[in-house]
């Protein structure tokens, strides 16, 4: 009898182990697949930011912060009940705030705005702190419509008089495939769109300002 129980226990464990691996994140591949790391790049637009004023405009990026749940290097998926899941065997090359901070500098330089990291010794006319409000796949493309959604908020500070302005931009790119390469491409497109919108808001200067 003990030999029978041992054999039954071994069979049970063999069945439970794969199931547990599948539940550890939104796994589309086997959990044994090596983790792949992804980066995002600026998409050359061949355009410059709208002319702001005759006053020179330059930007220093302060460290980016994130809403709860988004300070991670996981590639996230938001389910219908608003819970956040992640794709297994796939990660960003850096936590989401740092990833978007680096991409922002690329996008804005591409648009003709002098942009510096917080550690740069070069002076700038303004500083900007980004906040990541959303950066996830909305819905499950395996079962229905889904899209990558990026939503960002920025606090722009004028160094001359310490006045501040609030900027906000978002973008959504539908997903037509479940391959991770297609999902990352949608993230890249949505991120570039949102950051370009915010770049143009800052460049145009058509926003309400308050003084610190």
CSV table of C-alpha atoms in Angstrom, one decimal:
chain,number,residue,atom,x,y,z
A,1,UNK,CA,0.0,0.0,0.0
A,2,UNK,CA,2.8,2.4,0.9
A,3,UNK,CA,4.4,1.7,-2.5
A,4,UNK,CA,1.1,2.6,-4.2
A,5,UNK,CA,0.8,5.8,-2.3
A,6,UNK,CA,4.4,6.8,-3.2
A,7,UNK,CA,3.7,6.2,-6.8
A,8,UNK,CA,0.4,8.2,-6.7
A,9,UNK,CA,2.2,11.1,-5.0
A,10,UNK,CA,4.8,11.2,-7.7
A,11,UNK,CA,2.2,11.3,-10.4
A,12,UNK,CA,0.3,14.1,-8.6
A,13,UNK,CA,3.5,16.2,-8.3
A,14,UNK,CA,4.3,15.7,-12.0
A,15,UNK,CA,0.9,17.1,-12.9
A,16,UNK,CA,0.9,20.0,-10.4
A,17,UNK,CA,4.4,21.4,-11.2
A,18,UNK,CA,3.6,22.4,-14.8
A,19,UNK,CA,0.3,24.0,-13.8
A,20,UNK,CA,2.1,26.1,-11.1
A,21,UNK,CA,4.6,27.3,-13.7
A,22,UNK,CA,1.8,28.4,-16.0
A,23,UNK,CA,0.2,30.4,-13.3
A,24,UNK,CA,3.4,32.4,-12.5
A,25,UNK,CA,2.6,35.3,-14.8
A,26,UNK,CA,0.9,35.4,-18.1
A,27,UNK,CA,3.0,32.7,-19.7
A,28,UNK,CA,2.7,32.2,-23.5
A,29,UNK,CA,5.9,30.1,-23.6
A,30,UNK,CA,7.3,27.5,-21.3
A,31,UNK,CA,8.7,28.8,-18.1
A,32,UNK,CA,11.9,27.1,-19.0
A,33,UNK,CA,12.6,29.4,-21.9
A,34,UNK,CA,15.5,31.8,-21.2
A,35,UNK,CA,14.4,35.4,-20.3
A,36,UNK,CA,14.7,37.8,-23.3
A,37,UNK,CA,15.4,41.5,-22.5
A,38,UNK,CA,13.9,44.3,-24.6
A,39,UNK,CA,14.8,48.0,-25.2
A,40,UNK,CA,12.9,50.8,-26.8
A,41,UNK,CA,14.2,53.4,-29.3
A,42,UNK,CA,13.1,56.7,-30.6
A,43,UNK,CA,11.4,56.5,-34.0
A,44,UNK,CA,13.0,59.1,-36.3
A,45,UNK,CA,10.2,61.5,-37.3
A,46,UNK,CA,12.2,63.9,-39.5
A,47,UNK,CA,10.3,66.7,-37.9
A,48,UNK,CA,11.2,69.3,-35.2
A,49,UNK,CA,9.2,70.5,-32.3
A,50,UNK,CA,6.9,73.5,-33.0
A,51,UNK,CA,8.7,76.8,-32.6
A,52,UNK,CA,8.1,78.0,-29.0
A,53,UNK,CA,9.3,81.6,-28.7
A,54,UNK,CA,12.4,83.6,-29.5
A,55,UNK,CA,13.6,82.6,-26.0
A,56,UNK,CA,16.0,79.6,-26.0
A,57,UNK,CA,14.5,76.5,-24.6
A,58,UNK,CA,16.4,73.5,-23.1
A,59,UNK,CA,15.4,70.8,-20.8
A,60,UNK,CA,17.0,68.8,-17.9
A,61,UNK,CA,15.2,65.5,-17.1
A,62,UNK,CA,14.7,64.8,-13.4
A,63,UNK,CA,14.5,61.2,-12.3
A,64,UNK,CA,11.2,59.7,-13.5
A,65,UNK,CA,8.7,58.3,-11.0
A,66,UNK,CA,5.9,55.7,-11.5
A,67,UNK,CA,2.4,55.1,-10.2
A,68,UNK,CA,2.1,52.0,-8.0
A,69,UNK,CA,2.7,48.8,-9.9
A,70,UNK,CA,4.7,50.4,-12.7
A,71,UNK,CA,8.2,50.6,-11.0
A,72,UNK,CA,9.3,47.3,-12.4
A,73,UNK,CA,11.1,45.8,-15.4
A,74,UNK,CA,8.3,43.4,-16.1
A,75,UNK,CA,6.3,43.7,-19.3
A,76,UNK,CA,2.8,44.3,-17.9
A,77,UNK,CA,-0.7,43.3,-18.9
A,78,UNK,CA,-3.8,44.9,-17.2
A,79,UNK,CA,-6.8,42.5,-17.0
A,80,UNK,CA,-10.5,43.4,-17.0
A,81,UNK,CA,-10.6,43.4,-13.2
A,82,UNK,CA,-7.7,46.0,-13.2
A,83,UNK,CA,-5.2,43.6,-11.8
A,84,UNK,CA,-1.7,43.7,-13.3
A,85,UNK,CA,-0.1,40.5,-14.7
A,86,UNK,CA,3.2,40.1,-16.5
A,87,UNK,CA,4.6,38.2,-19.4
A,88,UNK,CA,7.0,35.4,-18.4
A,89,UNK,CA,10.5,35.0,-20.0
A,90,UNK,CA,10.4,38.7,-21.1
A,91,UNK,CA,11.6,41.8,-19.4
A,92,UNK,CA,12.6,45.4,-20.1
A,93,UNK,CA,16.3,46.3,-20.0
A,94,UNK,CA,15.6,48.6,-17.1
A,95,UNK,CA,12.7,49.5,-14.7
A,96,UNK,CA,9.9,51.3,-16.6
A,97,UNK,CA,10.7,54.8,-15.2
A,98,UNK,CA,14.3,54.6,-16.3
A,99,UNK,CA,13.4,53.1,-19.6
A,100,UNK,CA,11.0,55.9,-20.5
A,101,UNK,CA,13.4,58.6,-19.1
A,102,UNK,CA,16.1,57.4,-21.5
A,103,UNK,CA,13.6,57.2,-24.4
A,104,UNK,CA,12.3,60.7,-23.6
A,105,UNK,CA,15.7,62.2,-24.0
A,106,UNK,CA,16.1,60.4,-27.4
A,107,UNK,CA,12.7,61.6,-28.7
A,108,UNK,CA,13.1,65.2,-27.6
A,109,UNK,CA,16.6,65.5,-29.0
A,110,UNK,CA,15.3,64.0,-32.3
A,111,UNK,CA,12.8,66.9,-32.2
A,112,UNK,CA,15.4,69.5,-31.9
A,113,UNK,CA,15.1,70.2,-28.1
A,114,UNK,CA,18.4,70.3,-26.2
A,115,UNK,CA,17.8,67.7,-23.5
A,116,UNK,CA,20.2,66.7,-20.7
A,117,UNK,CA,20.2,64.1,-18.0
A,118,UNK,CA,19.9,65.2,-14.4
A,119,UNK,CA,23.6,64.6,-13.8
A,120,UNK,CA,24.7,66.8,-16.7
A,121,UNK,CA,26.7,70.0,-15.8
A,122,UNK,CA,25.1,72.0,-18.7
A,123,UNK,CA,22.6,74.6,-17.6
A,124,UNK,CA,19.0,74.3,-18.9
A,125,UNK,CA,16.1,76.8,-19.0
A,126,UNK,CA,13.6,74.2,-17.7
A,127,UNK,CA,13.6,70.9,-15.8
A,128,UNK,CA,11.0,68.2,-16.2
A,129,UNK,CA,9.9,65.3,-14.0
A,130,UNK,CA,7.9,62.5,-15.8
A,131,UNK,CA,5.4,60.3,-14.0
A,132,UNK,CA,4.4,57.0,-15.6
A,133,UNK,CA,0.6,56.6,-15.1
A,134,UNK,CA,0.1,53.6,-17.4
A,135,UNK,CA,2.4,51.4,-19.4
A,136,UNK,CA,0.7,48.1,-20.1
A,137,UNK,CA,-1.2,45.9,-22.5
A,138,UNK,CA,-4.9,46.5,-22.0
A,139,UNK,CA,-6.7,43.2,-22.6
A,140,UNK,CA,-5.5,39.8,-23.7
A,141,UNK,CA,-4.8,39.6,-27.5
A,142,UNK,CA,-5.3,35.8,-27.3
A,143,UNK,CA,-8.9,36.1,-26.4
A,144,UNK,CA,-10.1,39.5,-27.8
A,145,UNK,CA,-9.2,43.1,-28.7
A,146,UNK,CA,-6.1,44.4,-26.9
A,147,UNK,CA,-3.9,47.5,-27.1
A,148,UNK,CA,-0.8,48.9,-25.6
A,149,UNK,CA,-1.6,52.0,-23.5
A,150,UNK,CA,0.9,54.6,-22.4
A,151,UNK,CA,-0.1,57.6,-20.2
A,152,UNK,CA,2.4,60.1,-18.9
A,153,UNK,CA,2.3,63.2,-16.8
A,154,UNK,CA,5.0,65.8,-16.7
A,155,UNK,CA,5.8,68.7,-14.3
A,156,UNK,CA,7.7,71.4,-16.1
A,157,UNK,CA,9.7,73.9,-14.0
A,158,UNK,CA,11.1,77.1,-15.4
A,159,UNK,CA,14.5,77.8,-13.8
A,160,UNK,CA,14.2,81.6,-14.2
A,161,UNK,CA,11.1,82.1,-12.0
A,162,UNK,CA,10.4,78.6,-10.6
A,163,UNK,CA,6.9,78.6,-12.2
A,164,UNK,CA,5.5,75.2,-13.0
A,165,UNK,CA,3.2,73.7,-15.6
A,166,UNK,CA,1.5,70.4,-15.8
A,167,UNK,CA,1.7,68.4,-19.0
A,168,UNK,CA,-0.1,65.1,-19.8
A,169,UNK,CA,0.0,62.9,-22.9
A,170,UNK,CA,-1.2,59.4,-23.8
A,171,UNK,CA,-1.3,57.0,-26.7
A,172,UNK,CA,-2.8,53.7,-27.6
A,173,UNK,CA,-1.7,51.2,-30.2
A,174,UNK,CA,-3.9,48.2,-31.1
A,175,UNK,CA,-2.3,44.7,-31.0
A,176,UNK,CA,-2.9,42.5,-34.0
A,177,UNK,CA,-0.6,39.7,-33.0
A,178,UNK,CA,0.4,37.8,-29.9
A,179,UNK,CA,4.1,37.5,-30.6
A,180,UNK,CA,6.3,39.3,-28.1
A,181,UNK,CA,8.1,41.1,-30.9
A,182,UNK,CA,4.8,42.6,-32.1
A,183,UNK,CA,3.9,43.6,-28.5
A,184,UNK,CA,7.2,45.3,-28.0
A,185,UNK,CA,6.8,47.1,-31.3
A,186,UNK,CA,3.4,48.4,-30.2
A,187,UNK,CA,5.0,49.6,-26.9
A,188,UNK,CA,7.6,51.5,-28.8
A,189,UNK,CA,5.1,53.1,-31.1
A,190,UNK,CA,2.8,54.2,-28.2
A,191,UNK,CA,5.7,55.5,-26.2
A,192,UNK,CA,7.1,57.6,-29.1
A,193,UNK,CA,3.6,59.0,-29.7
A,194,UNK,CA,3.0,60.0,-26.1
A,195,UNK,CA,6.5,61.5,-25.7
A,196,UNK,CA,6.2,63.5,-28.9
A,197,UNK,CA,2.8,64.9,-27.8
A,198,UNK,CA,4.4,66.0,-24.5
A,199,UNK,CA,7.4,67.4,-26.3
A,200,UNK,CA,5.1,69.5,-28.5
A,201,UNK,CA,3.2,70.8,-25.4
A,202,UNK,CA,6.4,71.9,-23.8
A,203,UNK,CA,7.7,73.5,-27.0
A,204,UNK,CA,4.5,75.4,-27.7
A,205,UNK,CA,4.1,76.7,-24.2
A,206,UNK,CA,0.3,76.7,-24.4
A,207,UNK,CA,-0.3,75.6,-20.8
A,208,UNK,CA,-1.4,77.0,-17.5
A,209,UNK,CA,1.5,77.9,-15.2
A,210,UNK,CA,1.7,78.4,-11.5
A,211,UNK,CA,4.6,79.8,-9.4
A,212,UNK,CA,6.3,77.7,-6.7
